Every structure is written in C-alpha cells, then in structure tokens.
Amino acid sequence: MQSAGQWALYILLPKTCFACSADLAFQEAGPLCKECLPQIKRPGPLICRRCGTLLPDGGAYCFNCRGSKTKQFKCSVIRSAYVFGPQVRALIHAFKYQGYCFLADYLGTCMAQEFARYEELSGVDWVMPVPLHPKKLRARGYNQSQLLAQAFCRNSGLVLHTSGLIRRVDTRSQAQLNRKERLQNMADAFEAGPEVKGKRILLIDDVATTGATLEGCALALKRAGARQVMAFTLAREP
Ligand SMILES: [Zn+2]
Ligand SMILES: [Zn+2]
C-alpha cells in the first residue's frame, strides 16, 4: 500500500519517461514508460564473434575482424547489453551529460542481468571501467563508465578494480574520425600499471562504436602483462 505522503509527492513531482517525456503512472517505476521499455533491443544472435557488431546477414565475423585480422586485436571479445537505439541513447545522455547519476545504478543492474547471457565473457578476475582523462573528469565530476561498473559489480558479484589503468592523452573527439583514424587516435592514449600482470580483465564502457577506445585500453593492459582483455558495454552502435 502506498502512503498518503508518497501520493502527495507524486502529485507534486510527477515523473516522466526519459525517452518520450510522457508522464509515468503512479507506481510506474521508470525510468522509461511501458511504451518505450519494450523497444529496447538486445544484440544478436547474429553478431560478430570478436567485436559484437550486428551482422544482419549472418556469418561468424564482420569484415574488420575476419580471417587473420581476428588475432591482431588485443581486446579478444566485445559484447553489449543492448543495441544503441533512441531509448538507450536518451538514458545514456541523461546520466552522462545531464547529471542523472542515479540512472547508472539502474543501467549497471540491467547490465549484470544481460551479462549472464554471454558465456564467452566468463573467467574474469577484474572489472575495470574505461578511464576518463583527469581534465574531463574534473569537468564532468564523475566517470560514467566507473558508475556503471560499480553498479554492475554490485549486482554480478565480480571484482571492481579502478586503479591500474589511466588515460594519459586527452584525445580529441572521435565523432569526425573514420575507423582507422579512431584506432590511431587511441593507440597510445592509455597506460596500465604492473598490477594487471596475469589478470583476465573485463573492460566496462557505456557505448561501443568501432571498439577503438576499448582496443586502446586493451593494448595498454596487454603491454603491462594482462593475460586476457574482454569488454562489456551498455550499448552497441549497430
Ligand atoms: Zn516513453
Ligand atoms: Zn567484428
């Protein structure tokens, strides 16, 4: 039973859906309305075995990961909880740029539930968020990937490790860069400490686009002796 106080609070502060701005019904939990929530899609089953990109026509690997190219990548597997559609975009935007940090708890919990689907991501020693450059961290006040990773670990029982990987170059925005330029842009952007030696690491980030950021992290971790690097993101750009 809801108390009169909760009802009064609902009247004063009606909650709205983060994606379509429709008012949520009393007792509807949010952050999305019952129209928007079912529109969130999971990737697969037709995805690239290495990078997780959607393969509508099937096949084992995408063009970029095919054949001898598979082994060149330091990040051996990338998987994502959801496809980056309008509803997921709205949630990420709200918690990344509008300060709705509490959404990270919700989304990290969702990630832990989806993670259970991926056997290929098992055997993890440490979960590590993709770090922000200190300058960006000061400007934003928090690292969105770290908030996701915290909630993810609380709900999955995996071990969070937030030191040992730093972003030493404040890389320029990748939006205007092509795939090759993104990989170059990220190649020396990160640095890992000796404590990662021999560890199997799962990187956490909000969105995987080309996987260049994850590959940059993986390169640094492998250079420092990590045994394996995999990645799990909240969303996958199709
Ligand atoms: Zn909605
Ligand atoms: Zn691929």
PDB file of C-alpha atoms and ligand atoms in Angstrom:
ATOM      1  CA  MET A   1       0.000   0.000   0.000  1.00  0.00           C
ATOM      2  CA  GLN A   2       1.259   3.485  -0.849  1.00  0.00           C
ATOM      3  CA  SER A   3       1.219   6.073   1.874  1.00  0.00           C
ATOM      4  CA  ALA A   4      -0.564   9.401   1.567  1.00  0.00           C
ATOM      5  CA  GLY A   5       2.859  11.010   1.676  1.00  0.00           C
ATOM      6  CA  GLN A   6       4.036   9.106  -1.407  1.00  0.00           C
ATOM      7  CA  TRP A   7       0.848  10.027  -3.235  1.00  0.00           C
ATOM      8  CA  ALA A   8       1.308  13.693  -2.348  1.00  0.00           C
ATOM      9  CA  LEU A   9       4.904  13.505  -3.591  1.00  0.00           C
ATOM     10  CA  TYR A  10       3.714  12.007  -6.863  1.00  0.00           C
ATOM     11  CA  ILE A  11       1.228  14.855  -7.346  1.00  0.00           C
ATOM     12  CA  LEU A  12       3.935  17.421  -6.629  1.00  0.00           C
ATOM     13  CA  LEU A  13       6.704  15.763  -8.631  1.00  0.00           C
ATOM     14  CA  PRO A  14       5.248  13.705 -11.453  1.00  0.00           C
ATOM     15  CA  LYS A  15       7.911  11.505 -13.032  1.00  0.00           C
ATOM     16  CA  THR A  16       8.328  11.440 -16.783  1.00  0.00           C
ATOM     17  CA  CYS A  17       9.770   8.900 -19.192  1.00  0.00           C
ATOM     18  CA  PHE A  18      13.408   9.716 -20.037  1.00  0.00           C
ATOM     19  CA  ALA A  19      12.878   8.811 -23.700  1.00  0.00           C
ATOM     20  CA  CYS A  20       9.475  10.233 -24.714  1.00  0.00           C
ATOM     21  CA  SER A  21       8.720  12.587 -21.775  1.00  0.00           C
ATOM     22  CA  ALA A  22       5.283  11.039 -21.225  1.00  0.00           C
ATOM     23  CA  ASP A  23       4.138  11.206 -17.599  1.00  0.00           C
ATOM     24  CA  LEU A  24       4.654   7.923 -15.794  1.00  0.00           C
ATOM     25  CA  ALA A  25       1.653   6.462 -13.999  1.00  0.00           C
ATOM     26  CA  PHE A  26       1.652   6.425 -10.209  1.00  0.00           C
ATOM     27  CA  GLN A  27       3.663   3.359  -9.104  1.00  0.00           C
ATOM     28  CA  GLU A  28       5.265   3.003 -12.565  1.00  0.00           C
ATOM     29  CA  ALA A  29       8.920   2.605 -11.672  1.00  0.00           C
ATOM     30  CA  GLY A  30      10.583   4.245 -14.692  1.00  0.00           C
ATOM     31  CA  PRO A  31      12.981   5.446 -15.967  1.00  0.00           C
ATOM     32  CA  LEU A  32      11.102   4.504 -19.170  1.00  0.00           C
ATOM     33  CA  CYS A  33       7.357   4.247 -19.769  1.00  0.00           C
ATOM     34  CA  LYS A  34       5.686   0.982 -20.705  1.00  0.00           C
ATOM     35  CA  GLU A  35       5.700   2.042 -24.388  1.00  0.00           C
ATOM     36  CA  CYS A  36       9.428   2.779 -24.550  1.00  0.00           C
ATOM     37  CA  LEU A  37      10.800  -0.039 -22.403  1.00  0.00           C
ATOM     38  CA  PRO A  38       9.893  -2.906 -24.809  1.00  0.00           C
ATOM     39  CA  GLN A  39      11.544  -1.037 -27.693  1.00  0.00           C
ATOM     40  CA  ILE A  40      14.995  -1.633 -26.258  1.00  0.00           C
ATOM     41  CA  LYS A  41      16.676  -4.380 -28.285  1.00  0.00           C
ATOM     42  CA  ARG A  42      19.374  -6.873 -27.393  1.00  0.00           C
ATOM     43  CA  PRO A  43      22.104  -7.567 -29.942  1.00  0.00           C
ATOM     44  CA  GLY A  44      22.134 -10.915 -31.615  1.00  0.00           C
ATOM     45  CA  PRO A  45      22.042 -13.750 -32.127  1.00  0.00           C
ATOM     46  CA  LEU A  46      23.685 -12.627 -35.383  1.00  0.00           C
ATOM     47  CA  ILE A  47      26.744 -10.747 -34.156  1.00  0.00           C
ATOM     48  CA  CYS A  48      30.490 -10.780 -34.893  1.00  0.00           C
ATOM     49  CA  ARG A  49      32.202 -13.299 -32.620  1.00  0.00           C
ATOM     50  CA  ARG A  50      35.015 -10.858 -31.906  1.00  0.00           C
ATOM     51  CA  CYS A  51      33.644  -7.302 -31.816  1.00  0.00           C
ATOM     52  CA  GLY A  52      29.934  -7.972 -31.325  1.00  0.00           C
ATOM     53  CA  THR A  53      28.820  -5.772 -34.213  1.00  0.00           C
ATOM     54  CA  LEU A  54      25.415  -6.714 -35.624  1.00  0.00           C
ATOM     55  CA  LEU A  55      25.562  -8.962 -38.689  1.00  0.00           C
ATOM     56  CA  PRO A  56      22.060  -8.866 -40.211  1.00  0.00           C
ATOM     57  CA  ASP A  57      23.146 -11.279 -42.966  1.00  0.00           C
ATOM     58  CA  GLY A  58      24.788 -13.747 -40.576  1.00  0.00           C
ATOM     59  CA  GLY A  59      28.358 -15.083 -40.670  1.00  0.00           C
ATOM     60  CA  ALA A  60      30.884 -15.616 -37.890  1.00  0.00           C
ATOM     61  CA  TYR A  61      32.949 -12.420 -38.167  1.00  0.00           C
ATOM     62  CA  CYS A  62      32.462  -8.904 -39.541  1.00  0.00           C
ATOM     63  CA  PHE A  63      34.704  -7.581 -42.312  1.00  0.00           C
ATOM     64  CA  ASN A  64      37.096  -5.905 -39.835  1.00  0.00           C
ATOM     65  CA  CYS A  65      37.628  -8.995 -37.686  1.00  0.00           C
ATOM     66  CA  ARG A  66      37.657 -11.668 -40.384  1.00  0.00           C
ATOM     67  CA  GLY A  67      40.479 -14.185 -41.041  1.00  0.00           C
ATOM     68  CA  SER A  68      43.959 -13.351 -39.769  1.00  0.00           C
ATOM     69  CA  LYS A  69      42.682  -9.969 -38.500  1.00  0.00           C
ATOM     70  CA  THR A  70      40.950 -11.638 -35.526  1.00  0.00           C
ATOM     71  CA  LYS A  71      44.242 -12.293 -33.725  1.00  0.00           C
ATOM     72  CA  GLN A  72      45.603  -8.781 -34.191  1.00  0.00           C
ATOM     73  CA  PHE A  73      43.140  -7.325 -31.734  1.00  0.00           C
ATOM     74  CA  LYS A  74      44.193  -7.069 -28.100  1.00  0.00           C
ATOM     75  CA  CYS A  75      40.600  -6.946 -26.936  1.00  0.00           C
ATOM     76  CA  SER A  76      39.534 -10.517 -27.671  1.00  0.00           C
ATOM     77  CA  VAL A  77      35.755 -10.189 -27.237  1.00  0.00           C
ATOM     78  CA  ILE A  78      33.336  -7.254 -27.103  1.00  0.00           C
ATOM     79  CA  ARG A  79      29.744  -7.768 -26.024  1.00  0.00           C
ATOM     80  CA  SER A  80      26.959  -5.344 -25.170  1.00  0.00           C
ATOM     81  CA  ALA A  81      23.768  -5.456 -23.146  1.00  0.00           C
ATOM     82  CA  TYR A  82      21.650  -3.510 -25.664  1.00  0.00           C
ATOM     83  CA  VAL A  83      21.565  -2.045 -29.148  1.00  0.00           C
ATOM     84  CA  PHE A  84      22.107   1.730 -29.123  1.00  0.00           C
ATOM     85  CA  GLY A  85      18.566   2.788 -30.098  1.00  0.00           C
ATOM     86  CA  PRO A  86      16.687   6.014 -29.249  1.00  0.00           C
ATOM     87  CA  GLN A  87      15.559   4.854 -25.788  1.00  0.00           C
ATOM     88  CA  VAL A  88      19.037   3.740 -24.679  1.00  0.00           C
ATOM     89  CA  ARG A  89      20.516   6.895 -26.195  1.00  0.00           C
ATOM     90  CA  ALA A  90      18.141   9.020 -24.085  1.00  0.00           C
ATOM     91  CA  LEU A  91      19.139   7.205 -20.887  1.00  0.00           C
ATOM     92  CA  ILE A  92      22.868   7.449 -21.619  1.00  0.00           C
ATOM     93  CA  HIS A  93      22.564  11.119 -22.492  1.00  0.00           C
ATOM     94  CA  ALA A  94      20.684  11.827 -19.247  1.00  0.00           C
ATOM     95  CA  PHE A  95      23.221  10.169 -16.988  1.00  0.00           C
ATOM     96  CA  LYS A  96      26.299  11.245 -18.902  1.00  0.00           C
ATOM     97  CA  TYR A  97      25.566  14.876 -19.690  1.00  0.00           C
ATOM     98  CA  GLN A  98      22.580  15.933 -17.578  1.00  0.00           C
ATOM     99  CA  GLY A  99      23.817  14.670 -14.229  1.00  0.00           C
ATOM    100  CA  TYR A 100      21.213  11.959 -13.601  1.00  0.00           C
ATOM    101  CA  CYS A 101      23.808   9.757 -11.900  1.00  0.00           C
ATOM    102  CA  PHE A 102      21.175   7.525 -10.292  1.00  0.00           C
ATOM    103  CA  LEU A 103      20.460   6.098 -13.761  1.00  0.00           C
ATOM    104  CA  ALA A 104      23.883   4.437 -13.654  1.00  0.00           C
ATOM    105  CA  ASP A 105      22.594   2.229 -10.821  1.00  0.00           C
ATOM    106  CA  TYR A 106      19.621   1.162 -12.876  1.00  0.00           C
ATOM    107  CA  LEU A 107      21.662   0.607 -16.051  1.00  0.00           C
ATOM    108  CA  GLY A 108      24.515  -1.188 -14.275  1.00  0.00           C
ATOM    109  CA  THR A 109      21.949  -3.537 -12.735  1.00  0.00           C
ATOM    110  CA  CYS A 110      20.472  -4.200 -16.189  1.00  0.00           C
ATOM    111  CA  MET A 111      23.986  -4.887 -17.490  1.00  0.00           C
ATOM    112  CA  ALA A 112      24.546  -7.515 -14.788  1.00  0.00           C
ATOM    113  CA  GLN A 113      21.351  -9.290 -15.825  1.00  0.00           C
ATOM    114  CA  GLU A 114      22.303  -9.255 -19.529  1.00  0.00           C
ATOM    115  CA  PHE A 115      25.894 -10.291 -18.781  1.00  0.00           C
ATOM    116  CA  ALA A 116      24.652 -13.729 -17.712  1.00  0.00           C
ATOM    117  CA  ARG A 117      23.718 -14.434 -21.366  1.00  0.00           C
ATOM    118  CA  TYR A 118      27.344 -14.321 -22.510  1.00  0.00           C
ATOM    119  CA  GLU A 119      29.303 -17.436 -21.622  1.00  0.00           C
ATOM    120  CA  GLU A 120      32.245 -16.132 -23.673  1.00  0.00           C
ATOM    121  CA  LEU A 121      32.784 -13.426 -21.034  1.00  0.00           C
ATOM    122  CA  SER A 122      33.339 -15.826 -18.156  1.00  0.00           C
ATOM    123  CA  GLY A 123      36.541 -16.269 -16.139  1.00  0.00           C
ATOM    124  CA  VAL A 124      37.051 -12.604 -15.272  1.00  0.00           C
ATOM    125  CA  ASP A 125      39.497 -11.626 -12.493  1.00  0.00           C
ATOM    126  CA  TRP A 126      38.928  -7.858 -12.528  1.00  0.00           C
ATOM    127  CA  VAL A 127      36.324  -5.494 -13.913  1.00  0.00           C
ATOM    128  CA  MET A 128      37.858  -2.165 -14.960  1.00  0.00           C
ATOM    129  CA  PRO A 129      35.999   0.909 -16.212  1.00  0.00           C
ATOM    130  CA  VAL A 130      37.392   2.781 -19.226  1.00  0.00           C
ATOM    131  CA  PRO A 131      39.105   5.754 -17.549  1.00  0.00           C
ATOM    132  CA  LEU A 132      38.472   9.399 -18.367  1.00  0.00           C
ATOM    133  CA  HIS A 133      41.308  11.882 -18.758  1.00  0.00           C
ATOM    134  CA  PRO A 134      41.672  13.853 -15.467  1.00  0.00           C
ATOM    135  CA  LYS A 135      40.712  17.063 -17.296  1.00  0.00           C
ATOM    136  CA  LYS A 136      37.419  15.561 -18.493  1.00  0.00           C
ATOM    137  CA  LEU A 137      36.813  14.009 -15.075  1.00  0.00           C
ATOM    138  CA  ARG A 138      37.155  17.435 -13.442  1.00  0.00           C
ATOM    139  CA  ALA A 139      34.774  18.981 -15.952  1.00  0.00           C
ATOM    140  CA  ARG A 140      32.083  16.288 -15.655  1.00  0.00           C
ATOM    141  CA  GLY A 141      32.577  15.482 -11.981  1.00  0.00           C
ATOM    142  CA  TYR A 142      32.278  11.720 -12.449  1.00  0.00           C
ATOM    143  CA  ASN A 143      33.295   8.937 -14.818  1.00  0.00           C
ATOM    144  CA  GLN A 144      30.128   7.448 -16.315  1.00  0.00           C
ATOM    145  CA  SER A 145      31.858   4.127 -17.036  1.00  0.00           C
ATOM    146  CA  GLN A 146      33.006   3.849 -13.431  1.00  0.00           C
ATOM    147  CA  LEU A 147      29.463   4.419 -12.131  1.00  0.00           C
ATOM    148  CA  LEU A 148      28.191   1.710 -14.487  1.00  0.00           C
ATOM    149  CA  ALA A 149      30.997  -0.644 -13.456  1.00  0.00           C
ATOM    150  CA  GLN A 150      30.245  -0.098  -9.747  1.00  0.00           C
ATOM    151  CA  ALA A 151      26.569  -0.995 -10.146  1.00  0.00           C
ATOM    152  CA  PHE A 152      27.473  -3.849 -12.494  1.00  0.00           C
ATOM    153  CA  CYS A 153      29.871  -5.360  -9.945  1.00  0.00           C
ATOM    154  CA  ARG A 154      27.457  -4.930  -7.021  1.00  0.00           C
ATOM    155  CA  ASN A 155      24.931  -6.992  -8.976  1.00  0.00           C
ATOM    156  CA  SER A 156      27.189  -9.541 -10.671  1.00  0.00           C
ATOM    157  CA  GLY A 157      29.490 -10.272  -7.739  1.00  0.00           C
ATOM    158  CA  LEU A 158      32.572  -9.590  -9.885  1.00  0.00           C
ATOM    159  CA  VAL A 159      35.563  -7.673  -8.523  1.00  0.00           C
ATOM    160  CA  LEU A 160      35.864  -3.994  -9.405  1.00  0.00           C
ATOM    161  CA  HIS A 161      39.362  -2.573  -9.860  1.00  0.00           C
ATOM    162  CA  THR A 162      39.566   1.141 -10.570  1.00  0.00           C
ATOM    163  CA  SER A 163      43.298   1.813 -10.434  1.00  0.00           C
ATOM    164  CA  GLY A 164      45.944   0.413 -12.735  1.00  0.00           C
ATOM    165  CA  LEU A 165      44.674   1.962 -15.955  1.00  0.00           C
ATOM    166  CA  ILE A 166      44.897   5.665 -16.759  1.00  0.00           C
ATOM    167  CA  ARG A 167      44.122   7.839 -19.725  1.00  0.00           C
ATOM    168  CA  ARG A 168      47.226   9.873 -20.304  1.00  0.00           C
ATOM    169  CA  VAL A 169      46.189  11.639 -23.513  1.00  0.00           C
ATOM    170  CA  ASP A 170      43.151  13.882 -23.652  1.00  0.00           C
ATOM    171  CA  THR A 171      42.097  12.541 -27.036  1.00  0.00           C
ATOM    172  CA  ARG A 172      40.142  14.708 -29.424  1.00  0.00           C
ATOM    173  CA  SER A 173      36.545  13.860 -30.165  1.00  0.00           C
ATOM    174  CA  GLN A 174      36.249  10.774 -32.347  1.00  0.00           C
ATOM    175  CA  ALA A 175      32.973  11.780 -33.960  1.00  0.00           C
ATOM    176  CA  GLN A 176      34.587  13.072 -37.157  1.00  0.00           C
ATOM    177  CA  LEU A 177      37.167  10.295 -37.472  1.00  0.00           C
ATOM    178  CA  ASN A 178      36.955   7.156 -39.558  1.00  0.00           C
ATOM    179  CA  ARG A 179      37.691   3.702 -38.173  1.00  0.00           C
ATOM    180  CA  LYS A 180      41.416   3.712 -38.909  1.00  0.00           C
ATOM    181  CA  GLU A 181      41.865   7.224 -37.511  1.00  0.00           C
ATOM    182  CA  ARG A 182      39.996   6.232 -34.347  1.00  0.00           C
ATOM    183  CA  LEU A 183      42.301   3.273 -33.766  1.00  0.00           C
ATOM    184  CA  GLN A 184      45.376   5.504 -34.262  1.00  0.00           C
ATOM    185  CA  ASN A 185      43.860   8.175 -32.022  1.00  0.00           C
ATOM    186  CA  MET A 186      43.532   5.658 -29.177  1.00  0.00           C
ATOM    187  CA  ALA A 187      46.687   3.581 -29.696  1.00  0.00           C
ATOM    188  CA  ASP A 188      48.799   5.408 -27.096  1.00  0.00           C
ATOM    189  CA  ALA A 189      46.079   7.127 -25.117  1.00  0.00           C
ATOM    190  CA  PHE A 190      46.154   4.741 -22.126  1.00  0.00           C
ATOM    191  CA  GLU A 191      48.730   3.389 -19.718  1.00  0.00           C
ATOM    192  CA  ALA A 192      48.445   0.386 -17.394  1.00  0.00           C
ATOM    193  CA  GLY A 193      50.305  -0.428 -14.175  1.00  0.00           C
ATOM    194  CA  PRO A 194      52.183  -3.621 -13.253  1.00  0.00           C
ATOM    195  CA  GLU A 195      49.347  -4.921 -11.019  1.00  0.00           C
ATOM    196  CA  VAL A 196      47.403  -6.075 -14.096  1.00  0.00           C
ATOM    197  CA  LYS A 197      50.044  -8.706 -14.894  1.00  0.00           C
ATOM    198  CA  GLY A 198      48.497 -12.147 -15.403  1.00  0.00           C
ATOM    199  CA  LYS A 199      44.922 -10.882 -14.873  1.00  0.00           C
ATOM    200  CA  ARG A 200      41.903 -11.560 -17.033  1.00  0.00           C
ATOM    201  CA  ILE A 201      40.225  -8.186 -17.338  1.00  0.00           C
ATOM    202  CA  LEU A 202      36.740  -7.127 -18.353  1.00  0.00           C
ATOM    203  CA  LEU A 203      36.539  -3.502 -19.503  1.00  0.00           C
ATOM    204  CA  ILE A 204      33.283  -1.606 -18.962  1.00  0.00           C
ATOM    205  CA  ASP A 205      32.137   1.332 -21.090  1.00  0.00           C
ATOM    206  CA  ASP A 206      28.845   2.960 -21.987  1.00  0.00           C
ATOM    207  CA  VAL A 207      28.861   2.614 -25.789  1.00  0.00           C
ATOM    208  CA  ALA A 208      30.909   0.562 -28.259  1.00  0.00           C
ATOM    209  CA  THR A 209      31.089   2.141 -31.705  1.00  0.00           C
ATOM    210  CA  THR A 210      34.191   0.983 -33.583  1.00  0.00           C
ATOM    211  CA  GLY A 211      35.741  -0.502 -30.443  1.00  0.00           C
ATOM    212  CA  ALA A 212      38.751   1.819 -30.820  1.00  0.00           C
ATOM    213  CA  THR A 213      38.646   3.080 -27.219  1.00  0.00           C
ATOM    214  CA  LEU A 214      38.396  -0.466 -25.873  1.00  0.00           C
ATOM    215  CA  GLU A 215      41.252  -1.550 -28.148  1.00  0.00           C
ATOM    216  CA  GLY A 216      43.383   1.345 -26.850  1.00  0.00           C
ATOM    217  CA  CYS A 217      42.767   0.200 -23.260  1.00  0.00           C
ATOM    218  CA  ALA A 218      43.425  -3.430 -24.168  1.00  0.00           C
ATOM    219  CA  LEU A 219      46.708  -2.515 -25.859  1.00  0.00           C
ATOM    220  CA  ALA A 220      47.945  -0.772 -22.693  1.00  0.00           C
ATOM    221  CA  LEU A 221      46.779  -3.636 -20.456  1.00  0.00           C
ATOM    222  CA  LYS A 222      48.421  -6.281 -22.634  1.00  0.00           C
ATOM    223  CA  ARG A 223      51.653  -4.292 -22.766  1.00  0.00           C
ATOM    224  CA  ALA A 224      51.620  -4.362 -18.958  1.00  0.00           C
ATOM    225  CA  GLY A 225      51.191  -8.143 -18.985  1.00  0.00           C
ATOM    226  CA  ALA A 226      47.436  -8.721 -18.666  1.00  0.00           C
ATOM    227  CA  ARG A 227      46.551 -12.286 -19.623  1.00  0.00           C
ATOM    228  CA  GLN A 228      43.303 -11.521 -21.416  1.00  0.00           C
ATOM    229  CA  VAL A 229      41.195  -8.437 -22.078  1.00  0.00           C
ATOM    230  CA  MET A 230      37.496  -8.552 -22.928  1.00  0.00           C
ATOM    231  CA  ALA A 231      34.864  -5.840 -22.886  1.00  0.00           C
ATOM    232  CA  PHE A 232      31.232  -5.421 -21.985  1.00  0.00           C
ATOM    233  CA  THR A 233      29.356  -2.229 -22.793  1.00  0.00           C
ATOM    234  CA  LEU A 234      25.894  -0.983 -22.023  1.00  0.00           C
ATOM    235  CA  ALA A 235      25.142  -0.348 -25.688  1.00  0.00           C
ATOM    236  CA  ARG A 236      26.355  -1.300 -29.144  1.00  0.00           C
ATOM    237  CA  GLU A 237      26.076   1.055 -32.092  1.00  0.00           C
ATOM    238  CA  PRO A 238      24.713  -1.024 -34.957  1.00  0.00           C
TER     239      PRO A 238
HETATM  240 ZN    ZN B   1       8.352   6.678 -23.063  1.00  0.00          ZN
HETATM  241 ZN    ZN B   2      33.886  -7.762 -35.777  1.00  0.00          ZN
END
